[in-house]
CSV table of N, CA and C in Angstrom, one decimal:
chain,number,residue,atom,x,y,z
A,1,MET,N,13.5,-2.1,9.0
A,1,MET,CA,12.8,-1.4,7.9
A,1,MET,C,13.7,-0.3,7.4
A,2,ARG,N,13.8,-0.2,6.1
A,2,ARG,CA,14.6,0.8,5.5
A,2,ARG,C,13.7,2.0,5.1
A,3,ASP,N,14.4,3.1,4.9
A,3,ASP,CA,13.7,4.3,4.4
A,3,ASP,C,14.4,4.7,3.1
A,4,ALA,N,13.9,5.7,2.4
A,4,ALA,CA,14.4,6.1,1.2
A,4,ALA,C,15.9,6.5,1.3
A,5,VAL,N,16.3,7.1,2.4
A,5,VAL,CA,17.7,7.6,2.6
A,5,VAL,C,18.6,6.4,2.7
A,6,THR,N,18.3,5.4,3.6
A,6,THR,CA,19.2,4.3,3.8
A,6,THR,C,19.2,3.4,2.5
A,7,THR,N,18.1,3.3,1.8
A,7,THR,CA,18.1,2.5,0.6
A,7,THR,C,19.0,3.1,-0.4
A,8,LEU,N,18.9,4.4,-0.6
A,8,LEU,CA,19.7,5.1,-1.6
A,8,LEU,C,21.2,5.0,-1.3
A,9,ILE,N,21.5,5.3,0.0
A,9,ILE,CA,22.9,5.2,0.4
A,9,ILE,C,23.4,3.8,0.2
A,10,ARG,N,22.6,2.8,0.6
A,10,ARG,CA,23.0,1.4,0.5
A,10,ARG,C,23.3,1.1,-1.0
A,11,ASN,N,22.5,1.5,-1.9
A,11,ASN,CA,22.7,1.2,-3.3
A,11,ASN,C,24.0,1.9,-3.8
A,12,TYR,N,24.2,3.1,-3.4
A,12,TYR,CA,25.5,3.7,-3.8
A,12,TYR,C,26.7,3.1,-3.2
A,13,ASP,N,26.6,2.7,-2.0
A,13,ASP,CA,27.7,2.0,-1.3
A,13,ASP,C,28.0,0.7,-1.9
A,14,ILE,N,27.0,-0.1,-2.3
A,14,ILE,CA,27.2,-1.4,-2.9
A,14,ILE,C,28.0,-1.3,-4.2
A,15,THR,N,27.6,-0.2,-4.9
A,15,THR,CA,28.3,0.0,-6.2
A,15,THR,C,29.6,0.8,-6.1
A,16,GLY,N,29.9,1.3,-4.9
A,16,GLY,CA,31.2,2.0,-4.7
A,16,GLY,C,31.2,3.4,-5.3
A,17,ARG,N,30.0,4.0,-5.4
A,17,ARG,CA,29.9,5.3,-6.1
A,17,ARG,C,29.6,6.4,-5.1
A,18,TYR,N,30.1,7.6,-5.4
A,18,TYR,CA,29.7,8.8,-4.7
A,18,TYR,C,28.3,9.2,-5.1
A,19,LEU,N,27.6,9.9,-4.2
A,19,LEU,CA,26.3,10.4,-4.6
A,19,LEU,C,26.4,11.3,-5.8
A,20,ASP,N,25.6,11.1,-6.8
A,20,ASP,CA,25.6,11.9,-8.0
A,20,ASP,C,24.4,12.8,-8.0
A,21,ARG,N,24.2,13.6,-9.1
A,21,ARG,CA,23.0,14.5,-9.2
A,21,ARG,C,21.7,13.8,-9.0
A,22,ASP,N,21.6,12.6,-9.6
A,22,ASP,CA,20.3,11.8,-9.5
A,22,ASP,C,20.1,11.4,-8.0
A,23,GLY,N,21.1,11.0,-7.3
A,23,GLY,CA,20.9,10.6,-5.9
A,23,GLY,C,20.6,11.8,-5.1
A,24,LEU,N,21.3,12.9,-5.3
A,24,LEU,CA,21.0,14.1,-4.5
A,24,LEU,C,19.6,14.6,-4.8
A,25,ASP,N,19.1,14.5,-6.0
A,25,ASP,CA,17.8,14.9,-6.4
A,25,ASP,C,16.7,14.1,-5.6
A,26,LYS,N,17.0,12.8,-5.6
A,26,LYS,CA,16.1,11.9,-4.9
A,26,LYS,C,16.0,12.2,-3.4
A,27,LEU,N,17.2,12.5,-2.8
A,27,LEU,CA,17.2,12.9,-1.4
A,27,LEU,C,16.5,14.2,-1.2
A,28,LYS,N,16.6,15.2,-2.1
A,28,LYS,CA,15.9,16.5,-2.0
A,28,LYS,C,14.4,16.3,-2.0
A,29,ASP,N,14.0,15.4,-2.9
A,29,ASP,CA,12.6,15.1,-3.1
A,29,ASP,C,12.0,14.5,-1.8
A,30,TYR,N,12.8,13.5,-1.3
A,30,TYR,CA,12.4,12.8,0.0
A,30,TYR,C,12.2,13.8,1.1
A,31,PHE,N,13.2,14.7,1.3
A,31,PHE,CA,13.1,15.6,2.4
A,31,PHE,C,12.0,16.7,2.1
A,32,ALA,N,11.9,17.1,0.9
A,32,ALA,CA,10.9,18.1,0.5
A,32,ALA,C,9.4,17.7,0.8
A,33,THR,N,9.2,16.4,0.7
A,33,THR,CA,7.8,15.8,0.9
A,33,THR,C,7.7,15.2,2.3
A,34,GLY,N,8.7,15.4,3.1
A,34,GLY,CA,8.6,14.7,4.4
A,34,GLY,C,7.4,15.1,5.3
A,35,THR,N,7.2,16.4,5.4
A,35,THR,CA,6.1,16.9,6.2
A,35,THR,C,4.7,16.4,5.6
A,36,ALA,N,4.6,16.4,4.3
A,36,ALA,CA,3.4,16.0,3.7
A,36,ALA,C,3.2,14.5,3.9
A,37,ARG,N,4.2,13.7,3.8
A,37,ARG,CA,4.1,12.3,4.0
A,37,ARG,C,3.7,11.9,5.5
A,38,VAL,N,4.3,12.6,6.4
A,38,VAL,CA,3.9,12.4,7.8
A,38,VAL,C,2.4,12.9,8.0
A,39,ALA,N,2.0,14.0,7.4
A,39,ALA,CA,0.6,14.4,7.5
A,39,ALA,C,-0.3,13.4,6.9
A,40,ALA,N,0.1,12.8,5.8
A,40,ALA,CA,-0.8,11.8,5.2
A,40,ALA,C,-0.9,10.6,6.1
A,41,ALA,N,0.2,10.2,6.7
A,41,ALA,CA,0.2,9.1,7.6
A,41,ALA,C,-0.7,9.4,8.8
A,42,ALA,N,-0.7,10.6,9.3
A,42,ALA,CA,-1.6,11.0,10.4
A,42,ALA,C,-3.1,11.0,9.9
A,43,VAL,N,-3.3,11.3,8.7
A,43,VAL,CA,-4.7,11.2,8.2
A,43,VAL,C,-5.1,9.8,8.2
A,44,ILE,N,-4.3,8.9,7.7
A,44,ILE,CA,-4.6,7.5,7.7
A,44,ILE,C,-4.8,7.0,9.1
A,45,ASN,N,-3.9,7.3,10.0
A,45,ASN,CA,-4.0,6.9,11.4
A,45,ASN,C,-5.4,7.3,12.1
A,46,SER,N,-5.8,8.6,11.8
A,46,SER,CA,-7.0,9.1,12.5
A,46,SER,C,-8.3,8.6,11.8
A,47,ASN,N,-8.1,8.1,10.6
A,47,ASN,CA,-9.3,7.7,9.8
A,47,ASN,C,-9.3,6.2,9.4
A,48,ALA,N,-8.4,5.4,9.9
A,48,ALA,CA,-8.2,4.1,9.4
A,48,ALA,C,-9.5,3.2,9.4
A,49,ALA,N,-10.2,3.2,10.4
A,49,ALA,CA,-11.4,2.4,10.5
A,49,ALA,C,-12.4,2.9,9.4
A,50,THR,N,-12.6,4.2,9.3
A,50,THR,CA,-13.5,4.8,8.3
A,50,THR,C,-13.0,4.4,6.9
A,51,ILE,N,-11.7,4.6,6.6
A,51,ILE,CA,-11.2,4.3,5.3
A,51,ILE,C,-11.5,2.8,4.9
A,52,VAL,N,-11.2,1.9,5.8
A,52,VAL,CA,-11.4,0.5,5.6
A,52,VAL,C,-12.9,0.2,5.4
A,53,LYS,N,-13.7,0.8,6.2
A,53,LYS,CA,-15.2,0.5,6.1
A,53,LYS,C,-15.7,1.1,4.8
A,54,GLN,N,-15.4,2.3,4.4
A,54,GLN,CA,-15.8,2.9,3.2
A,54,GLN,C,-15.3,2.1,2.0
A,55,ALA,N,-14.0,1.7,2.0
A,55,ALA,CA,-13.5,0.9,0.9
A,55,ALA,C,-14.2,-0.4,0.8
A,56,GLY,N,-14.5,-1.1,1.9
A,56,GLY,CA,-15.2,-2.4,1.9
A,56,GLY,C,-16.6,-2.2,1.3
A,57,LEU,N,-17.3,-1.2,1.7
A,57,LEU,CA,-18.6,-0.9,1.2
A,57,LEU,C,-18.6,-0.7,-0.3
A,58,LYS,N,-17.7,0.1,-0.7
A,58,LYS,CA,-17.6,0.4,-2.2
A,58,LYS,C,-17.2,-0.9,-2.9
A,59,LEU,N,-16.2,-1.6,-2.4
A,59,LEU,CA,-15.8,-2.9,-3.1
A,59,LEU,C,-17.0,-3.8,-3.2
A,60,PHE,N,-17.7,-4.0,-2.1
A,60,PHE,CA,-18.8,-5.0,-2.2
A,60,PHE,C,-20.0,-4.5,-3.0
A,61,ASP,N,-20.1,-3.1,-3.1
A,61,ASP,CA,-21.1,-2.6,-4.0
A,61,ASP,C,-20.7,-2.8,-5.4
A,62,GLU,N,-19.4,-2.7,-5.8
A,62,GLU,CA,-19.0,-2.9,-7.1
A,62,GLU,C,-19.0,-4.4,-7.5
A,63,LEU,N,-18.6,-5.3,-6.5
A,63,LEU,CA,-18.5,-6.7,-6.7
A,63,LEU,C,-19.4,-7.5,-5.7
A,64,PRO,N,-20.7,-7.3,-5.9
A,64,PRO,CA,-21.6,-7.9,-4.9
A,64,PRO,C,-21.5,-9.5,-4.8
A,65,GLU,N,-21.0,-10.1,-5.8
A,65,GLU,CA,-20.9,-11.5,-5.8
A,65,GLU,C,-20.0,-12.0,-4.7
A,66,LEU,N,-19.1,-11.1,-4.2
A,66,LEU,CA,-18.2,-11.5,-3.1
A,66,LEU,C,-18.9,-11.8,-1.8
A,67,ILE,N,-20.0,-11.1,-1.6
A,67,ILE,CA,-20.8,-11.3,-0.3
A,67,ILE,C,-22.0,-12.2,-0.5
A,68,ARG,N,-22.2,-12.7,-1.7
A,68,ARG,CA,-23.3,-13.6,-1.9
A,68,ARG,C,-22.9,-15.1,-1.5
A,69,PRO,N,-23.8,-16.0,-1.3
A,69,PRO,CA,-23.5,-17.3,-1.0
A,69,PRO,C,-22.5,-17.9,-2.1
A,70,GLY,N,-21.4,-18.5,-1.6
A,70,GLY,CA,-20.4,-19.0,-2.5
A,70,GLY,C,-19.3,-17.9,-2.8
A,71,GLY,N,-19.5,-16.7,-2.4
A,71,GLY,CA,-18.5,-15.6,-2.7
A,71,GLY,C,-17.4,-15.7,-1.6
A,72,ASN,N,-16.3,-15.1,-1.9
A,72,ASN,CA,-15.2,-15.2,-1.0
A,72,ASN,C,-15.3,-14.4,0.3
A,73,ALA,N,-16.2,-13.5,0.3
A,73,ALA,CA,-16.5,-12.7,1.6
A,73,ALA,C,-17.8,-13.1,2.2
A,74,TYR,N,-18.4,-14.2,1.7
A,74,TYR,CA,-19.7,-14.7,2.3
A,74,TYR,C,-19.4,-15.3,3.6
A,75,THR,N,-20.2,-15.1,4.5
A,75,THR,CA,-20.2,-15.4,5.9
A,75,THR,C,-19.5,-14.3,6.7
A,76,THR,N,-19.9,-14.1,7.9
A,76,THR,CA,-19.3,-13.1,8.8
A,76,THR,C,-17.8,-13.2,8.9
A,77,ARG,N,-17.4,-14.4,9.1
A,77,ARG,CA,-15.9,-14.7,9.3
A,77,ARG,C,-15.1,-14.2,8.1
A,78,ARG,N,-15.5,-14.6,6.9
A,78,ARG,CA,-14.8,-14.2,5.7
A,78,ARG,C,-14.9,-12.7,5.5
A,79,TYR,N,-16.0,-12.1,5.7
A,79,TYR,CA,-16.2,-10.7,5.5
A,79,TYR,C,-15.2,-10.0,6.5
A,80,ALA,N,-15.2,-10.4,7.7
A,80,ALA,CA,-14.3,-9.8,8.7
A,80,ALA,C,-12.8,-10.0,8.3
A,81,ALA,N,-12.5,-11.1,7.8
A,81,ALA,CA,-11.1,-11.4,7.3
A,81,ALA,C,-10.7,-10.5,6.2
A,82,CYS,N,-11.7,-10.2,5.3
A,82,CYS,CA,-11.4,-9.3,4.1
A,82,CYS,C,-11.1,-7.9,4.7
A,83,LEU,N,-11.9,-7.4,5.6
A,83,LEU,CA,-11.7,-6.1,6.1
A,83,LEU,C,-10.4,-6.0,7.0
A,84,ARG,N,-10.1,-7.1,7.7
A,84,ARG,CA,-8.9,-7.2,8.4
A,84,ARG,C,-7.7,-7.1,7.5
A,85,ASP,N,-7.7,-7.8,6.3
A,85,ASP,CA,-6.6,-7.7,5.4
A,85,ASP,C,-6.5,-6.3,4.8
A,86,MET,N,-7.6,-5.7,4.5
A,86,MET,CA,-7.6,-4.3,4.0
A,86,MET,C,-6.9,-3.4,5.0
A,87,ASP,N,-7.3,-3.6,6.3
A,87,ASP,CA,-6.7,-2.7,7.3
A,87,ASP,C,-5.2,-3.0,7.4
A,88,TYR,N,-4.8,-4.2,7.2
A,88,TYR,CA,-3.3,-4.6,7.2
A,88,TYR,C,-2.6,-3.9,6.1
A,89,TYR,N,-3.2,-3.9,4.9
A,89,TYR,CA,-2.6,-3.2,3.7
A,89,TYR,C,-2.5,-1.7,4.0
A,90,LEU,N,-3.5,-1.2,4.5
A,90,LEU,CA,-3.5,0.3,4.8
A,90,LEU,C,-2.5,0.7,5.8
A,91,ARG,N,-2.3,-0.1,6.9
A,91,ARG,CA,-1.3,0.2,7.9
A,91,ARG,C,0.1,0.1,7.3
A,92,TYR,N,0.4,-0.9,6.5
A,92,TYR,CA,1.7,-1.0,6.0
A,92,TYR,C,1.9,0.1,4.9
A,93,ALA,N,0.9,0.5,4.2
A,93,ALA,CA,1.0,1.6,3.2
A,93,ALA,C,1.4,2.9,4.0
A,94,SER,N,0.9,3.1,5.2
A,94,SER,CA,1.2,4.3,5.9
A,94,SER,C,2.7,4.2,6.4
A,95,TYR,N,3.2,3.0,6.7
A,95,TYR,CA,4.6,2.9,7.0
A,95,TYR,C,5.5,3.2,5.8
A,96,ALA,N,5.1,2.7,4.6
A,96,ALA,CA,5.9,3.0,3.4
A,96,ALA,C,5.8,4.5,3.0
A,97,LEU,N,4.7,5.1,3.3
A,97,LEU,CA,4.6,6.5,3.0
A,97,LEU,C,5.6,7.3,3.8
A,98,VAL,N,5.6,7.0,5.1
A,98,VAL,CA,6.6,7.8,6.0
A,98,VAL,C,8.0,7.5,5.6
A,99,ALA,N,8.3,6.2,5.3
A,99,ALA,CA,9.6,5.8,4.9
A,99,ALA,C,10.0,6.3,3.5
A,100,GLY,N,9.0,6.6,2.7
A,100,GLY,CA,9.3,7.0,1.3
A,100,GLY,C,10.0,5.8,0.5
A,101,ASP,N,9.6,4.6,0.9
A,101,ASP,CA,10.3,3.4,0.4
A,101,ASP,C,9.3,2.3,0.5
A,102,THR,N,9.3,1.4,-0.5
A,102,THR,CA,8.3,0.3,-0.5
A,102,THR,C,8.9,-1.0,0.0
A,103,ASN,N,10.1,-1.0,0.5
A,103,ASN,CA,10.8,-2.2,0.9
A,103,ASN,C,10.0,-2.9,2.0
A,104,VAL,N,9.4,-2.1,2.9
A,104,VAL,CA,8.6,-2.7,4.0
A,104,VAL,C,7.4,-3.5,3.5
A,105,LEU,N,6.9,-3.1,2.4
A,105,LEU,CA,5.8,-3.8,1.7
A,105,LEU,C,6.2,-5.2,1.2
A,106,ASP,N,7.4,-5.1,0.6
A,106,ASP,CA,7.9,-6.4,0.0
A,106,ASP,C,8.3,-7.4,1.2
A,107,GLU,N,8.9,-6.9,2.2
A,107,GLU,CA,9.3,-7.7,3.3
A,107,GLU,C,8.2,-8.2,4.2
A,108,ARG,N,7.2,-7.4,4.5
A,108,ARG,CA,6.2,-7.7,5.5
A,108,ARG,C,4.8,-8.0,4.9
A,109,VAL,N,4.6,-7.7,3.7
A,109,VAL,CA,3.2,-7.9,3.2
A,109,VAL,C,3.2,-8.8,2.0
A,110,LEU,N,4.0,-8.5,1.0
A,110,LEU,CA,3.9,-9.2,-0.3
A,110,LEU,C,4.6,-10.5,-0.4
A,111,GLN,N,5.7,-10.7,0.4
A,111,GLN,CA,6.5,-11.9,0.3
A,111,GLN,C,5.6,-13.1,0.7
A,112,GLY,N,5.4,-14.0,-0.2
A,112,GLY,CA,4.6,-15.3,0.2
A,112,GLY,C,3.1,-15.1,0.2
A,113,LEU,N,2.6,-13.9,-0.1
A,113,LEU,CA,1.2,-13.7,0.0
A,113,LEU,C,0.5,-14.3,-1.2
A,114,ARG,N,1.0,-14.3,-2.3
A,114,ARG,CA,0.4,-15.0,-3.5
A,114,ARG,C,0.1,-16.4,-3.2
A,115,GLU,N,1.1,-17.1,-2.7
A,115,GLU,CA,1.0,-18.5,-2.4
A,115,GLU,C,-0.1,-18.7,-1.3
A,116,THR,N,-0.1,-17.9,-0.3
A,116,THR,CA,-1.2,-18.0,0.7
A,116,THR,C,-2.5,-17.8,0.1
A,117,TYR,N,-2.7,-16.7,-0.7
A,117,TYR,CA,-4.0,-16.4,-1.2
A,117,TYR,C,-4.4,-17.5,-2.2
A,118,ASN,N,-3.5,-18.0,-3.0
A,118,ASN,CA,-3.8,-19.1,-3.9
A,118,ASN,C,-4.3,-20.4,-3.2
A,119,SER,N,-3.6,-20.7,-2.1
A,119,SER,CA,-3.9,-21.9,-1.3
A,119,SER,C,-5.3,-21.7,-0.6
A,120,LEU,N,-5.7,-20.5,-0.3
A,120,LEU,CA,-7.0,-20.3,0.3
A,120,LEU,C,-8.1,-20.0,-0.7
A,121,GLY,N,-7.7,-19.8,-1.9
A,121,GLY,CA,-8.7,-19.5,-3.0
A,121,GLY,C,-9.2,-18.1,-2.9
A,122,VAL,N,-8.3,-17.2,-2.4
A,122,VAL,CA,-8.7,-15.8,-2.4
A,122,VAL,C,-8.4,-15.1,-3.7
A,123,PRO,N,-9.4,-14.5,-4.4
A,123,PRO,CA,-9.1,-13.9,-5.7
A,123,PRO,C,-8.3,-12.6,-5.5
A,124,ILE,N,-7.3,-12.5,-6.4
A,124,ILE,CA,-6.4,-11.3,-6.4
A,124,ILE,C,-7.1,-10.1,-6.9
A,125,GLY,N,-7.9,-10.2,-8.0
A,125,GLY,CA,-8.6,-9.0,-8.6
A,125,GLY,C,-9.3,-8.1,-7.6
A,126,PRO,N,-10.2,-8.7,-6.8
A,126,PRO,CA,-10.9,-7.9,-5.8
A,126,PRO,C,-9.9,-7.3,-4.7
A,127,THR,N,-8.9,-8.0,-4.4
A,127,THR,CA,-7.9,-7.5,-3.5
A,127,THR,C,-7.3,-6.2,-4.0
A,128,VAL,N,-6.9,-6.3,-5.3
A,128,VAL,CA,-6.3,-5.2,-6.0
A,128,VAL,C,-7.3,-4.0,-6.0
A,129,ARG,N,-8.5,-4.3,-6.4
A,129,ARG,CA,-9.5,-3.2,-6.4
A,129,ARG,C,-9.7,-2.6,-5.0
A,130,GLY,N,-9.7,-3.3,-4.0
A,130,GLY,CA,-9.9,-2.8,-2.6
A,130,GLY,C,-8.7,-1.9,-2.3
A,131,ILE,N,-7.5,-2.2,-2.7
A,131,ILE,CA,-6.3,-1.4,-2.4
A,131,ILE,C,-6.4,-0.1,-3.2
A,132,GLN,N,-6.9,-0.2,-4.4
A,132,GLN,CA,-7.1,1.0,-5.2
A,132,GLN,C,-8.1,2.0,-4.6
A,133,ILE,N,-9.2,1.4,-4.1
A,133,ILE,CA,-10.3,2.2,-3.5
A,133,ILE,C,-9.7,2.9,-2.3
A,134,MET,N,-8.9,2.2,-1.5
A,134,MET,CA,-8.4,2.8,-0.3
A,134,MET,C,-7.4,4.0,-0.7
A,135,LYS,N,-6.7,3.8,-1.7
A,135,LYS,CA,-5.8,4.8,-2.2
A,135,LYS,C,-6.6,6.1,-2.5
A,136,ASP,N,-7.7,5.9,-3.3
A,136,ASP,CA,-8.5,7.1,-3.7
A,136,ASP,C,-9.1,7.8,-2.4
A,137,ILE,N,-9.5,7.0,-1.4
A,137,ILE,CA,-10.0,7.6,-0.2
A,137,ILE,C,-9.0,8.3,0.5
A,138,VAL,N,-7.8,7.8,0.7
A,138,VAL,CA,-6.7,8.4,1.4
A,138,VAL,C,-6.3,9.7,0.7
A,139,LYS,N,-6.2,9.7,-0.6
A,139,LYS,CA,-5.9,10.9,-1.4
A,139,LYS,C,-6.9,12.0,-1.2
A,140,GLU,N,-8.2,11.6,-1.2
A,140,GLU,CA,-9.2,12.6,-1.0
A,140,GLU,C,-9.2,13.2,0.5
A,141,LEU,N,-9.0,12.3,1.5
A,141,LEU,CA,-8.8,12.8,2.8
A,141,LEU,C,-7.6,13.7,3.0
A,142,ALA,N,-6.5,13.3,2.4
A,142,ALA,CA,-5.3,14.1,2.5
A,142,ALA,C,-5.5,15.5,1.8
A,143,ALA,N,-6.1,15.5,0.7
A,143,ALA,CA,-6.4,16.8,0.1
A,143,ALA,C,-7.3,17.7,1.0
A,144,GLU,N,-8.3,17.0,1.6
A,144,GLU,CA,-9.2,17.8,2.5
A,144,GLU,C,-8.4,18.3,3.7
A,145,ALA,N,-7.3,17.6,4.1
A,145,ALA,CA,-6.5,18.0,5.2
A,145,ALA,C,-5.5,19.1,4.9
A,146,GLY,N,-5.5,19.5,3.6
A,146,GLY,CA,-4.7,20.6,3.2
A,146,GLY,C,-3.4,20.2,2.5
A,147,ILE,N,-3.2,18.9,2.2
A,147,ILE,CA,-2.0,18.5,1.5
A,147,ILE,C,-2.2,18.7,0.0
A,148,ALA,N,-1.5,19.7,-0.5
A,148,ALA,CA,-1.7,20.2,-1.8
A,148,ALA,C,-1.4,19.1,-2.9
A,149,ASN,N,-0.3,18.5,-2.8
A,149,ASN,CA,0.1,17.5,-3.8
A,149,ASN,C,0.1,16.2,-3.2
A,150,THR,N,-0.8,15.4,-3.5
A,150,THR,CA,-1.0,14.0,-2.9
A,150,THR,C,-0.4,12.9,-3.8
A,151,SER,N,0.3,13.3,-4.8
A,151,SER,CA,0.8,12.2,-5.8
A,151,SER,C,1.7,11.2,-5.1
A,152,PHE,N,2.4,11.6,-4.0
A,152,PHE,CA,3.3,10.6,-3.4
A,152,PHE,C,2.5,9.5,-2.7
A,153,VAL,N,1.2,9.7,-2.4
A,153,VAL,CA,0.4,8.7,-1.8
A,153,VAL,C,0.2,7.5,-2.7
A,154,ASP,N,0.4,7.7,-4.0
A,154,ASP,CA,0.2,6.6,-5.0
A,154,ASP,C,1.2,5.5,-4.8
A,155,GLN,N,2.5,5.9,-4.4
A,155,GLN,CA,3.6,4.9,-4.4
A,155,GLN,C,3.3,3.6,-3.7
A,156,PRO,N,3.0,3.6,-2.4
A,156,PRO,CA,2.8,2.3,-1.8
A,156,PRO,C,1.6,1.5,-2.3
A,157,PHE,N,0.5,2.2,-2.5
A,157,PHE,CA,-0.7,1.5,-3.0
A,157,PHE,C,-0.5,1.0,-4.4
A,158,ASP,N,0.1,1.8,-5.3
A,158,ASP,CA,0.4,1.3,-6.6
A,158,ASP,C,1.4,0.1,-6.6
A,159,HIS,N,2.4,0.2,-5.7
A,159,HIS,CA,3.3,-0.9,-5.6
A,159,HIS,C,2.6,-2.2,-5.2
A,160,MET,N,1.7,-2.1,-4.2
A,160,MET,CA,1.0,-3.3,-3.8
A,160,MET,C,0.2,-3.9,-5.0
A,161,THR,N,-0.6,-3.0,-5.7
A,161,THR,CA,-1.5,-3.5,-6.7
A,161,THR,C,-0.7,-4.0,-7.9
A,162,ARG,N,0.4,-3.4,-8.2
A,162,ARG,CA,1.3,-3.9,-9.3
A,162,ARG,C,1.8,-5.3,-8.9
A,163,GLU,N,2.3,-5.4,-7.7
A,163,GLU,CA,2.9,-6.7,-7.3
A,163,GLU,C,1.8,-7.8,-7.3
A,164,PHE,N,0.7,-7.5,-6.7
A,164,PHE,CA,-0.4,-8.4,-6.7
A,164,PHE,C,-0.8,-8.8,-8.2
A,165,SER,N,-0.9,-7.8,-9.0
A,165,SER,CA,-1.3,-8.0,-10.4
A,165,SER,C,-0.3,-8.9,-11.1
A,166,GLU,N,0.9,-8.6,-10.9
A,166,GLU,CA,2.0,-9.4,-11.6
A,166,GLU,C,2.0,-10.9,-11.1
A,167,GLN,N,1.6,-11.1,-9.8
A,167,GLN,CA,1.6,-12.4,-9.3
A,167,GLN,C,0.3,-13.2,-9.6
A,168,ASN,N,-0.6,-12.5,-10.2
A,168,ASN,CA,-1.9,-13.2,-10.6
A,168,ASN,C,-1.7,-13.9,-12.0
A,169,THR,N,-1.0,-15.0,-12.0
A,169,THR,CA,-0.8,-15.7,-13.2
A,169,THR,C,-1.6,-16.9,-13.4
């Protein structure tokens, strides 16, 4: 798993360039938000079950057809699988938050997922909405924990929703 520093240095090394102002600014931002990113990951870690449960309840409240007969989360097994997947996305989002880099999401979550979901008939739209709901909950909890600027929390969640949305063709 790469982090923001190794990814940045790797990109400069591949092109044979010295770190320029833009690269140094990215490193400064990464280190300046380090404590807040770790604190946000701690918030996720200590509230993961609650975050997933609340996000699931809100998702199924917004899209009740998912839990009705014929819906994709109908039956206990499918409902549990949906919550399991949400927990999986949340866990990897926390890794990406600490790393300051979304490569782990591409490598461990998103690669091949569209094909899997399509083969299983899992709708992408509700998945995207569930990830967005979790992002909102995490940002709220992070703010309550005293993290003043929670904008960095958007990165991994927005990356997943963007990638899912682009794959929904």
